[in-house]
PDB file of C-alpha atoms in Angstrom:
ATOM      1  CA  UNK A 463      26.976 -95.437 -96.038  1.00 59.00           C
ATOM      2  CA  UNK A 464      26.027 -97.643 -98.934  1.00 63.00           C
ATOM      3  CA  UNK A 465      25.286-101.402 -97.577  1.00 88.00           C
ATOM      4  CA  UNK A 466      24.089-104.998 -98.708  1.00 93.00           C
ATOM      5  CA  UNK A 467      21.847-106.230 -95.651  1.00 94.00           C
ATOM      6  CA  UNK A 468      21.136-110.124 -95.022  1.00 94.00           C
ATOM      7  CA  UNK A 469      19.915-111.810 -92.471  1.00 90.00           C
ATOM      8  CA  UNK A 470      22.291-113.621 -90.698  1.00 87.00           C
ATOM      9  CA  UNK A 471      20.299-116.746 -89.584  1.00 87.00           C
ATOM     10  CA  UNK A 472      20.872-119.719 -89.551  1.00 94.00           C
ATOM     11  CA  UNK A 473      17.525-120.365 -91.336  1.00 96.00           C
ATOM     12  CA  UNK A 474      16.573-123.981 -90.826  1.00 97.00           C
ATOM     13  CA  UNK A 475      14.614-125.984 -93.308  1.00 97.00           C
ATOM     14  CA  UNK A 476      14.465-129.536 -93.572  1.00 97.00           C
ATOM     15  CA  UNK A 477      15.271-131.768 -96.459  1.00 97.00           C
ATOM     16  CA  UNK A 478      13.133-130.858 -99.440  1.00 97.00           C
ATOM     17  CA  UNK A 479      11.701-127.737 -98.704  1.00 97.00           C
ATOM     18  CA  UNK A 480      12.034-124.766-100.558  1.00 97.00           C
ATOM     19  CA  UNK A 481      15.268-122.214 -98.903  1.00 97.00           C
ATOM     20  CA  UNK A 482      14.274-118.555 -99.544  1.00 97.00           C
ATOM     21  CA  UNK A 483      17.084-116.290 -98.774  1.00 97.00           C
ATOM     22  CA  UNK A 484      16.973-112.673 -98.979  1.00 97.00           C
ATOM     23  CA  UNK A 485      19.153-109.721 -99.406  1.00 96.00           C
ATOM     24  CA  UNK A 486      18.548-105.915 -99.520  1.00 96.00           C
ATOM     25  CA  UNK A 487      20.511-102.516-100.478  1.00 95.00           C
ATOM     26  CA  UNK A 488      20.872 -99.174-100.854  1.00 93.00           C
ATOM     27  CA  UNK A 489      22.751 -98.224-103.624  1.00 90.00           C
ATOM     28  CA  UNK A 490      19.821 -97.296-106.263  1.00 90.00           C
ATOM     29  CA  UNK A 491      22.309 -96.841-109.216  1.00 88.00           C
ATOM     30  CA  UNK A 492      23.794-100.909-108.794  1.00 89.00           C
ATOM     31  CA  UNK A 493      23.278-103.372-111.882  1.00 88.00           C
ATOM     32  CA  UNK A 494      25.034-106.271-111.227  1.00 91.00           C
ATOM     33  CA  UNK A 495      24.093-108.553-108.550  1.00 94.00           C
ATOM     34  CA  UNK A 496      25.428-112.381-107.417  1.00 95.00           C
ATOM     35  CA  UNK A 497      24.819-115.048-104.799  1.00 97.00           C
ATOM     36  CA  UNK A 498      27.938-116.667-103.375  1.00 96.00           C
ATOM     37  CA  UNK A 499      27.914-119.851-101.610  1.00 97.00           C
ATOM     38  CA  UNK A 500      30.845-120.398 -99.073  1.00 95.00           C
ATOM     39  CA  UNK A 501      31.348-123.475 -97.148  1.00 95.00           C
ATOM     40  CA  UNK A 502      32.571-123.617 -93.566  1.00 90.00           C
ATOM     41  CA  UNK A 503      36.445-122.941 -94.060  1.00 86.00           C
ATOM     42  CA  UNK A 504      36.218-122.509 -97.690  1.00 90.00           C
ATOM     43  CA  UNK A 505      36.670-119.731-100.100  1.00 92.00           C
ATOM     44  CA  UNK A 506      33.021-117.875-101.891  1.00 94.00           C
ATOM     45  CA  UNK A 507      32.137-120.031-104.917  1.00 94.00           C
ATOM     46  CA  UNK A 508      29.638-117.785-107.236  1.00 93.00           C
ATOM     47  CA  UNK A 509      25.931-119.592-108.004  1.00 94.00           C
ATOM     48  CA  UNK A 510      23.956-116.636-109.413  1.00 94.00           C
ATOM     49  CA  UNK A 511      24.720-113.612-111.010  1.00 93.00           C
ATOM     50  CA  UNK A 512      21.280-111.264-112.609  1.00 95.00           C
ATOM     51  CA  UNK A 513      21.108-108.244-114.021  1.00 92.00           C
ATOM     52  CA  UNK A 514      17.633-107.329-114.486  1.00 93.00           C
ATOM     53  CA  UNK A 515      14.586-107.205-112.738  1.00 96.00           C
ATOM     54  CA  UNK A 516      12.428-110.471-112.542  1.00 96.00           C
ATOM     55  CA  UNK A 517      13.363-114.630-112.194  1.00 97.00           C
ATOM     56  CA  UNK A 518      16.476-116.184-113.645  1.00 97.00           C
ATOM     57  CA  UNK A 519      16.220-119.957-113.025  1.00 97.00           C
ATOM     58  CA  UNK A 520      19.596-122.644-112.899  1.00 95.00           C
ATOM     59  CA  UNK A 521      18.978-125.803-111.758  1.00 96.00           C
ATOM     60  CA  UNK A 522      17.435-125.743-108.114  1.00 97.00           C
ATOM     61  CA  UNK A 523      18.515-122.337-108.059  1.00 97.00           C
ATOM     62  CA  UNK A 524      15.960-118.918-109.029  1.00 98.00           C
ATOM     63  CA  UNK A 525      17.552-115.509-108.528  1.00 97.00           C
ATOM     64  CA  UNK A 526      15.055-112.679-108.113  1.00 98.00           C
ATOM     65  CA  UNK A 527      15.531-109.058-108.362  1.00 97.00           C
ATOM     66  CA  UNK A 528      13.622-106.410-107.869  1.00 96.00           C
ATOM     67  CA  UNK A 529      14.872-103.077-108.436  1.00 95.00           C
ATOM     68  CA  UNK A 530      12.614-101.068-107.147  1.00 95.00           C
ATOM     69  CA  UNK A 531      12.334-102.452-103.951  1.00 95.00           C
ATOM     70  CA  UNK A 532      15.959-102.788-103.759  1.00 95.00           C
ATOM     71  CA  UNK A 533      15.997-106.460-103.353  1.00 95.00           C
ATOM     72  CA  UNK A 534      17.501-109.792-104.436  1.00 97.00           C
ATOM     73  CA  UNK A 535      16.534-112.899-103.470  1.00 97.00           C
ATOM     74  CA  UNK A 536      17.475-116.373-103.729  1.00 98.00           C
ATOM     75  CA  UNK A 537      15.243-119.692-103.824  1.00 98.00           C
ATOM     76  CA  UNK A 538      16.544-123.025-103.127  1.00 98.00           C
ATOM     77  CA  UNK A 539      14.126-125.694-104.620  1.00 98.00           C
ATOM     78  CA  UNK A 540      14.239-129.407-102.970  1.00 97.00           C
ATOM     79  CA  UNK A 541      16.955-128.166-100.278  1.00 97.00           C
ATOM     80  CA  UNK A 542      19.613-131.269 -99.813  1.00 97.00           C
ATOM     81  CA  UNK A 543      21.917-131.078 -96.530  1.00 97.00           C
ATOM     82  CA  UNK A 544      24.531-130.584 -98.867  1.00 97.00           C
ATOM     83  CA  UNK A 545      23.252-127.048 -99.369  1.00 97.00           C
ATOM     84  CA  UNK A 546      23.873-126.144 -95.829  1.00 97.00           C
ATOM     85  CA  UNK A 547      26.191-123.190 -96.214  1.00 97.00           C
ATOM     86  CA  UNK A 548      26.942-119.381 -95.762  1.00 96.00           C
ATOM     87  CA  UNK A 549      24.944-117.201 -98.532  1.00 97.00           C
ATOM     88  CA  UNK A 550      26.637-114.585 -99.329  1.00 96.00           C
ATOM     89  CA  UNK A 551      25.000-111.629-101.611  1.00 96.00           C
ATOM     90  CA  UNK A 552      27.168-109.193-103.499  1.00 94.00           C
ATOM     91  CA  UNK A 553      26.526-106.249-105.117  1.00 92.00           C
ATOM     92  CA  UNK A 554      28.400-103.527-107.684  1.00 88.00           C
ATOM     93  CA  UNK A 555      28.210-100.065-106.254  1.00 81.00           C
ATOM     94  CA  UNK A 556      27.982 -97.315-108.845  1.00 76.00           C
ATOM     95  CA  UNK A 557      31.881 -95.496-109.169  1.00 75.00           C
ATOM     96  CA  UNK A 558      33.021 -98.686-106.745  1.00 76.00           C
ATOM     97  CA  UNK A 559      35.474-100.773-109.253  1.00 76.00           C
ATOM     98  CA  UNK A 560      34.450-104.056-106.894  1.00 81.00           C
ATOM     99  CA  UNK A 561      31.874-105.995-105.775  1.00 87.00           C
ATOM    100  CA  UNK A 562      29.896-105.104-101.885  1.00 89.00           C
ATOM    101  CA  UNK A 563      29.168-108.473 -99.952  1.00 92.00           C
ATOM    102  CA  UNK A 564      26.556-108.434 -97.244  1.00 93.00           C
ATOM    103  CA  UNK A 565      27.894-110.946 -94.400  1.00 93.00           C
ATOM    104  CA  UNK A 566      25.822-114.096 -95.484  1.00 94.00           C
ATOM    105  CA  UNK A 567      23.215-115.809 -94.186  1.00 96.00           C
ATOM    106  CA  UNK A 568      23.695-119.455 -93.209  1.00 96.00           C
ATOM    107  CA  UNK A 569      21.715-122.555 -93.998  1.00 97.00           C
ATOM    108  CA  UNK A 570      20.845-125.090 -92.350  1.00 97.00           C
ATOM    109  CA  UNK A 571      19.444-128.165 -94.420  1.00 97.00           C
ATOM    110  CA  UNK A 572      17.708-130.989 -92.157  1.00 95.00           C
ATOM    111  CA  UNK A 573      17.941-134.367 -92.985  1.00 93.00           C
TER     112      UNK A 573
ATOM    113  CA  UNK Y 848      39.723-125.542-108.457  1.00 68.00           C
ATOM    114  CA  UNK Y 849      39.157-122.058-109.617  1.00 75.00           C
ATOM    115  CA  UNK Y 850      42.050-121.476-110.997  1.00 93.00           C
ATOM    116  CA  UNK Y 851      43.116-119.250-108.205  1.00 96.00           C
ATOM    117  CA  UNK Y 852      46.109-120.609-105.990  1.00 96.00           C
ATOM    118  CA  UNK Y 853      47.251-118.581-102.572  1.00 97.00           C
ATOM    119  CA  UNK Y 854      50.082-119.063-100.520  1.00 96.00           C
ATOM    120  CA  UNK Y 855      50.839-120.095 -97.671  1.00 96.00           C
ATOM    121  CA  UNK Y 856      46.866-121.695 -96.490  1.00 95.00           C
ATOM    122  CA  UNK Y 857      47.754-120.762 -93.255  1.00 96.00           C
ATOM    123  CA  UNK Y 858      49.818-118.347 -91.703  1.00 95.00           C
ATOM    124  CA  UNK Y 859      51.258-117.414 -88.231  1.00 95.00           C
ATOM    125  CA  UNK Y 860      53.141-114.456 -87.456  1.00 92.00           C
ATOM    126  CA  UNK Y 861      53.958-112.456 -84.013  1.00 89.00           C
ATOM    127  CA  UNK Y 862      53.951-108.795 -84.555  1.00 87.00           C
ATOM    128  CA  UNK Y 863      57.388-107.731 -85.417  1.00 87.00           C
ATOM    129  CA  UNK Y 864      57.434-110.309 -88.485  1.00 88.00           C
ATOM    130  CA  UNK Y 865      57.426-109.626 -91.916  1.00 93.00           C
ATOM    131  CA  UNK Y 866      55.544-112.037 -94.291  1.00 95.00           C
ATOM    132  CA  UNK Y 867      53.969-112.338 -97.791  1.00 97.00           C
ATOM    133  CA  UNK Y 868      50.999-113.441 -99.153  1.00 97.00           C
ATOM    134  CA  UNK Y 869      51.039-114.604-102.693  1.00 98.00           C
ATOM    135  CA  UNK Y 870      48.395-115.541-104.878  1.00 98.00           C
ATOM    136  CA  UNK Y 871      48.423-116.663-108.817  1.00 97.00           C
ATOM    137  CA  UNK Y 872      45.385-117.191-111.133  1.00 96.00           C
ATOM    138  CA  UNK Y 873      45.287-119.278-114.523  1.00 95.00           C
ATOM    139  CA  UNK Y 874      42.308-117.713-115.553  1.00 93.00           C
ATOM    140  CA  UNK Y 875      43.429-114.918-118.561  1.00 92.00           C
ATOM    141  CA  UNK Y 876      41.695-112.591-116.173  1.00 92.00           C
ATOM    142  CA  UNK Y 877      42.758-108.591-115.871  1.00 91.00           C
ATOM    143  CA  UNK Y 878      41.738-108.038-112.256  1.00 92.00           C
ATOM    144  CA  UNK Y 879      43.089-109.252-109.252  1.00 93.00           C
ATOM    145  CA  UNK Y 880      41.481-108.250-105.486  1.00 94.00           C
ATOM    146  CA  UNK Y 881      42.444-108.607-101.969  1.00 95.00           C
ATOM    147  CA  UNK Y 882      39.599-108.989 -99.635  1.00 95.00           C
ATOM    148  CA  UNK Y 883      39.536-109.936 -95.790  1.00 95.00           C
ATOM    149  CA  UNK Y 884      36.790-111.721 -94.359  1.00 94.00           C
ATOM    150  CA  UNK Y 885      36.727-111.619 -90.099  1.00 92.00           C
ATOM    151  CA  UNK Y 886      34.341-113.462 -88.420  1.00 85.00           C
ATOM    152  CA  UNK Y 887      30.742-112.266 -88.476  1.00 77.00           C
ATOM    153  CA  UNK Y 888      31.815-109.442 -90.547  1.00 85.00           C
ATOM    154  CA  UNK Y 889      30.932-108.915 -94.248  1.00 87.00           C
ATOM    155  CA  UNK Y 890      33.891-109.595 -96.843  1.00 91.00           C
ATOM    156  CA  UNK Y 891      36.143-106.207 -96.831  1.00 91.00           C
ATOM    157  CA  UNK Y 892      37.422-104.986-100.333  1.00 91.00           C
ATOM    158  CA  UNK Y 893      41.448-104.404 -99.711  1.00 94.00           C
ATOM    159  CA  UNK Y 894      42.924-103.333-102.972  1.00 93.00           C
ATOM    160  CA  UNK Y 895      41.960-103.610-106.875  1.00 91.00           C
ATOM    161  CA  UNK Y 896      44.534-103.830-109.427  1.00 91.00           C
ATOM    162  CA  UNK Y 897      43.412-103.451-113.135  1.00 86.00           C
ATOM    163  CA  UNK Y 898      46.217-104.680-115.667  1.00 82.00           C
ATOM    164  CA  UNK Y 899      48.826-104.147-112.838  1.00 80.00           C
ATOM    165  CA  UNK Y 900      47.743-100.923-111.916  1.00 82.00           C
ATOM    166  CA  UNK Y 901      46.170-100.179-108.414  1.00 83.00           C
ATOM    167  CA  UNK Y 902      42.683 -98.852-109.103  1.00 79.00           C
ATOM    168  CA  UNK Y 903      41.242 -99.035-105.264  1.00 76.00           C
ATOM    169  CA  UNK Y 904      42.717 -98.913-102.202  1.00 77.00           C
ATOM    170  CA  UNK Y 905      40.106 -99.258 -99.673  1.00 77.00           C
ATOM    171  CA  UNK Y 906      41.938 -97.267 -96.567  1.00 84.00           C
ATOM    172  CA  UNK Y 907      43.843 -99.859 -96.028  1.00 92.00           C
ATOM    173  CA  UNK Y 908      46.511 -99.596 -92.877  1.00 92.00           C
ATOM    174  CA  UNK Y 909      50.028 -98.858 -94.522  1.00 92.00           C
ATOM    175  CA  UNK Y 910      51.134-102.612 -92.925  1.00 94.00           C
ATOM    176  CA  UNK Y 911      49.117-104.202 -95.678  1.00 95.00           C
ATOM    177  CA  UNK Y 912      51.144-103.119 -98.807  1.00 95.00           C
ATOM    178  CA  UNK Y 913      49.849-104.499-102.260  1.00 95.00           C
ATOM    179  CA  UNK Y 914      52.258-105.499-105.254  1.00 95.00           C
ATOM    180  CA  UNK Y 915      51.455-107.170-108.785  1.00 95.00           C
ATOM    181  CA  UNK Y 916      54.239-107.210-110.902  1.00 94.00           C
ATOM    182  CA  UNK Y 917      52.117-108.845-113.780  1.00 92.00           C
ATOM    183  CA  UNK Y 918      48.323-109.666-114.520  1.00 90.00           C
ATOM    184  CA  UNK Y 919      48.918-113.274-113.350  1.00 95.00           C
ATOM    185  CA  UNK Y 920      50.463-112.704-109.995  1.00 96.00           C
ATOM    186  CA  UNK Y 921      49.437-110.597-106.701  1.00 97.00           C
ATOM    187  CA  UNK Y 922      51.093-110.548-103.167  1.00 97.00           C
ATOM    188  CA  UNK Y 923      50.089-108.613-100.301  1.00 97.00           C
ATOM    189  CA  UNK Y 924      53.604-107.741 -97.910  1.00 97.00           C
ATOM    190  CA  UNK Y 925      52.674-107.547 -94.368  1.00 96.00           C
ATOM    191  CA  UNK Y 926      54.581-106.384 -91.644  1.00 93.00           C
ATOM    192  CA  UNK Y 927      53.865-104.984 -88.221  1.00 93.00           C
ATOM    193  CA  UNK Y 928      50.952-106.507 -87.792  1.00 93.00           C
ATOM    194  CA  UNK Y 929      48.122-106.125 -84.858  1.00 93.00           C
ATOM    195  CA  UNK Y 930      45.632-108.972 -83.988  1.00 93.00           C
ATOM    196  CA  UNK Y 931      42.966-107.992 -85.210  1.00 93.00           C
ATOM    197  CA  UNK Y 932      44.621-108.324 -88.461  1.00 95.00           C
ATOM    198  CA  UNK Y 933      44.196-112.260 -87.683  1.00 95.00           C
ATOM    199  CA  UNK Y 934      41.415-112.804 -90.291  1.00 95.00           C
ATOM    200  CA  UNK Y 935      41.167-115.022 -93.718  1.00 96.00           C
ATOM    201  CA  UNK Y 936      42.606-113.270 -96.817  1.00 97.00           C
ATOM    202  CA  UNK Y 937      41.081-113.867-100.111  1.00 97.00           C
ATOM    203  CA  UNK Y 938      42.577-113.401-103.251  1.00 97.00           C
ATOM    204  CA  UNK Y 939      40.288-113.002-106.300  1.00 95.00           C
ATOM    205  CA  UNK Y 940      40.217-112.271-110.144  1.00 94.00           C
ATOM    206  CA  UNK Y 941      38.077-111.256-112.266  1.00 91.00           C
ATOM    207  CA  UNK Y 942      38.043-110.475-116.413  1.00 88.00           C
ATOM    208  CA  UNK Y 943      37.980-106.935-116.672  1.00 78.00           C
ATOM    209  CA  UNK Y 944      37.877-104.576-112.618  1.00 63.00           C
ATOM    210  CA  UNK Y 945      34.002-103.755-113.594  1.00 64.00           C
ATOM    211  CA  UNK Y 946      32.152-105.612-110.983  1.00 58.00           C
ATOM    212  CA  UNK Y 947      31.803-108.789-113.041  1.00 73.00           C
ATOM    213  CA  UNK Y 948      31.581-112.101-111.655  1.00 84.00           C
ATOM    214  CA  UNK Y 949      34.713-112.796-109.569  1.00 90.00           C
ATOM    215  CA  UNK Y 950      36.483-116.049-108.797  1.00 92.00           C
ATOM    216  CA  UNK Y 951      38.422-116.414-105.606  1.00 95.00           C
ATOM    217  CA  UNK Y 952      41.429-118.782-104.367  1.00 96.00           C
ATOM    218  CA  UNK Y 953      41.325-120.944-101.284  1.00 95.00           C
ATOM    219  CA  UNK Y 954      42.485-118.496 -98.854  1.00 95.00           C
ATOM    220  CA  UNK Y 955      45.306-117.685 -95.960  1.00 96.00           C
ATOM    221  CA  UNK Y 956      44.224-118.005 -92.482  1.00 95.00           C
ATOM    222  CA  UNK Y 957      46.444-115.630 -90.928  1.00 96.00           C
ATOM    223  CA  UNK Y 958      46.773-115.470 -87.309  1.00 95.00           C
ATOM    224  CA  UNK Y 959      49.177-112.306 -85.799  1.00 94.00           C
ATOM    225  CA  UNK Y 960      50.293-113.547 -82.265  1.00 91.00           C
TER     226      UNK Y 960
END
């Protein structure tokens, strides 16, 4: 069965460090790849989408994909508290008309 | 905002009910989704519609039954419910049903007594 695997956590940092967050999966022919951020009785809000292999920086934010490996990450630089959140990674699955979400990984930010 | 509204935020219903969720998006998009997210679980892909037509149905229980009667507008009818159907149901859109960015609404928190 084709899955997205995260860790679940909650990974602790404290305030200013860097959050590394990682995401793996088995579907070989996916393309499209995106990291969701959903707050604690809130709906996903999207933060990252990449498409090829390498770094794609926004902000405090670098995506990184490695397709070989099967493996996305996601880097939080200068981590605030107000980044303390669920993670979620999605991914397409070839022939699948919808994105595949892993079950998220929460963050803890310390003040 | 997203530009994805549901209805009703939260939701109870005992079994024998009948209910509908309803959810609208302001976004020119061509996709609309269902998902249900349960606790600890990863977010469960319901139904896709593509310009109002039902492109994935993801073996969904026939008590969850899907309608969008235009590209702006999707409900999901429920009726006979179980409890573990109590989860939060997301409504989302997307430009084009290719696995493109999507954009979801607030949520119902449905609980089935």
């Amino acid at each position: 069965q084709k899955e997205v695997e995260q860790n679940s956590g909650p990974l602790s940092v404290p305030e200013g460090a860097i959050a590394s967050l990682n995401c793996t999966y088995s579907d070989r022919g996916s393309q499209s790849f995106f990291w969701y951020r959903q707050y604690s009785g809130k709906s996903p809000e999207l933060i990252m989408s990449i498409y090829s292999n390498g770094d794609k920086e926004d902000g405090r934010f670098t995506a990184q994909l490695n397709k070989a490996s099967q493996y996305v990450s996601l880097l939080i630089r200068d981590s605030q508290p107000s980044d303390s959140a669920t993670y979620l990674c999605a991914v397409n699955e070839a022939g699948r008309r919808a994105l595949t979400f892993g079950s998220g990984t929460r963050l803890q930010v310390q003040p | 905002e997203t530009g994805v509204t549901q209805t009703p935020r939260h939701l109870v219903m005992g079994m024998t009910n009948k209910k509908s969720l309803k959810c609208e998006q302001h976004l020119g998009h061509n996709a609309m989704y269902w998902y249900k997210q349960s606790a600890k679980k990863p977010l469960e892909l319901m139904f896709v519609y593509s310009l109002e037509e039902r492109v994935e149905n993801n073996s969904v229980p026939s008590r969850f039954s899907p309608e969008c009667p235009n590209s702006s507008h999707l409900f999901l009818h429920l009726h006979t419910l179980q409890p573990e159907d109590s989860a939060l149901y997301l409504c989302a859109s997307s430009q084009e049903a290719v696995n493109e960015k999507l954009f979801f609404g607030s949520g119902t928190q449905l609980s089935v007594l």
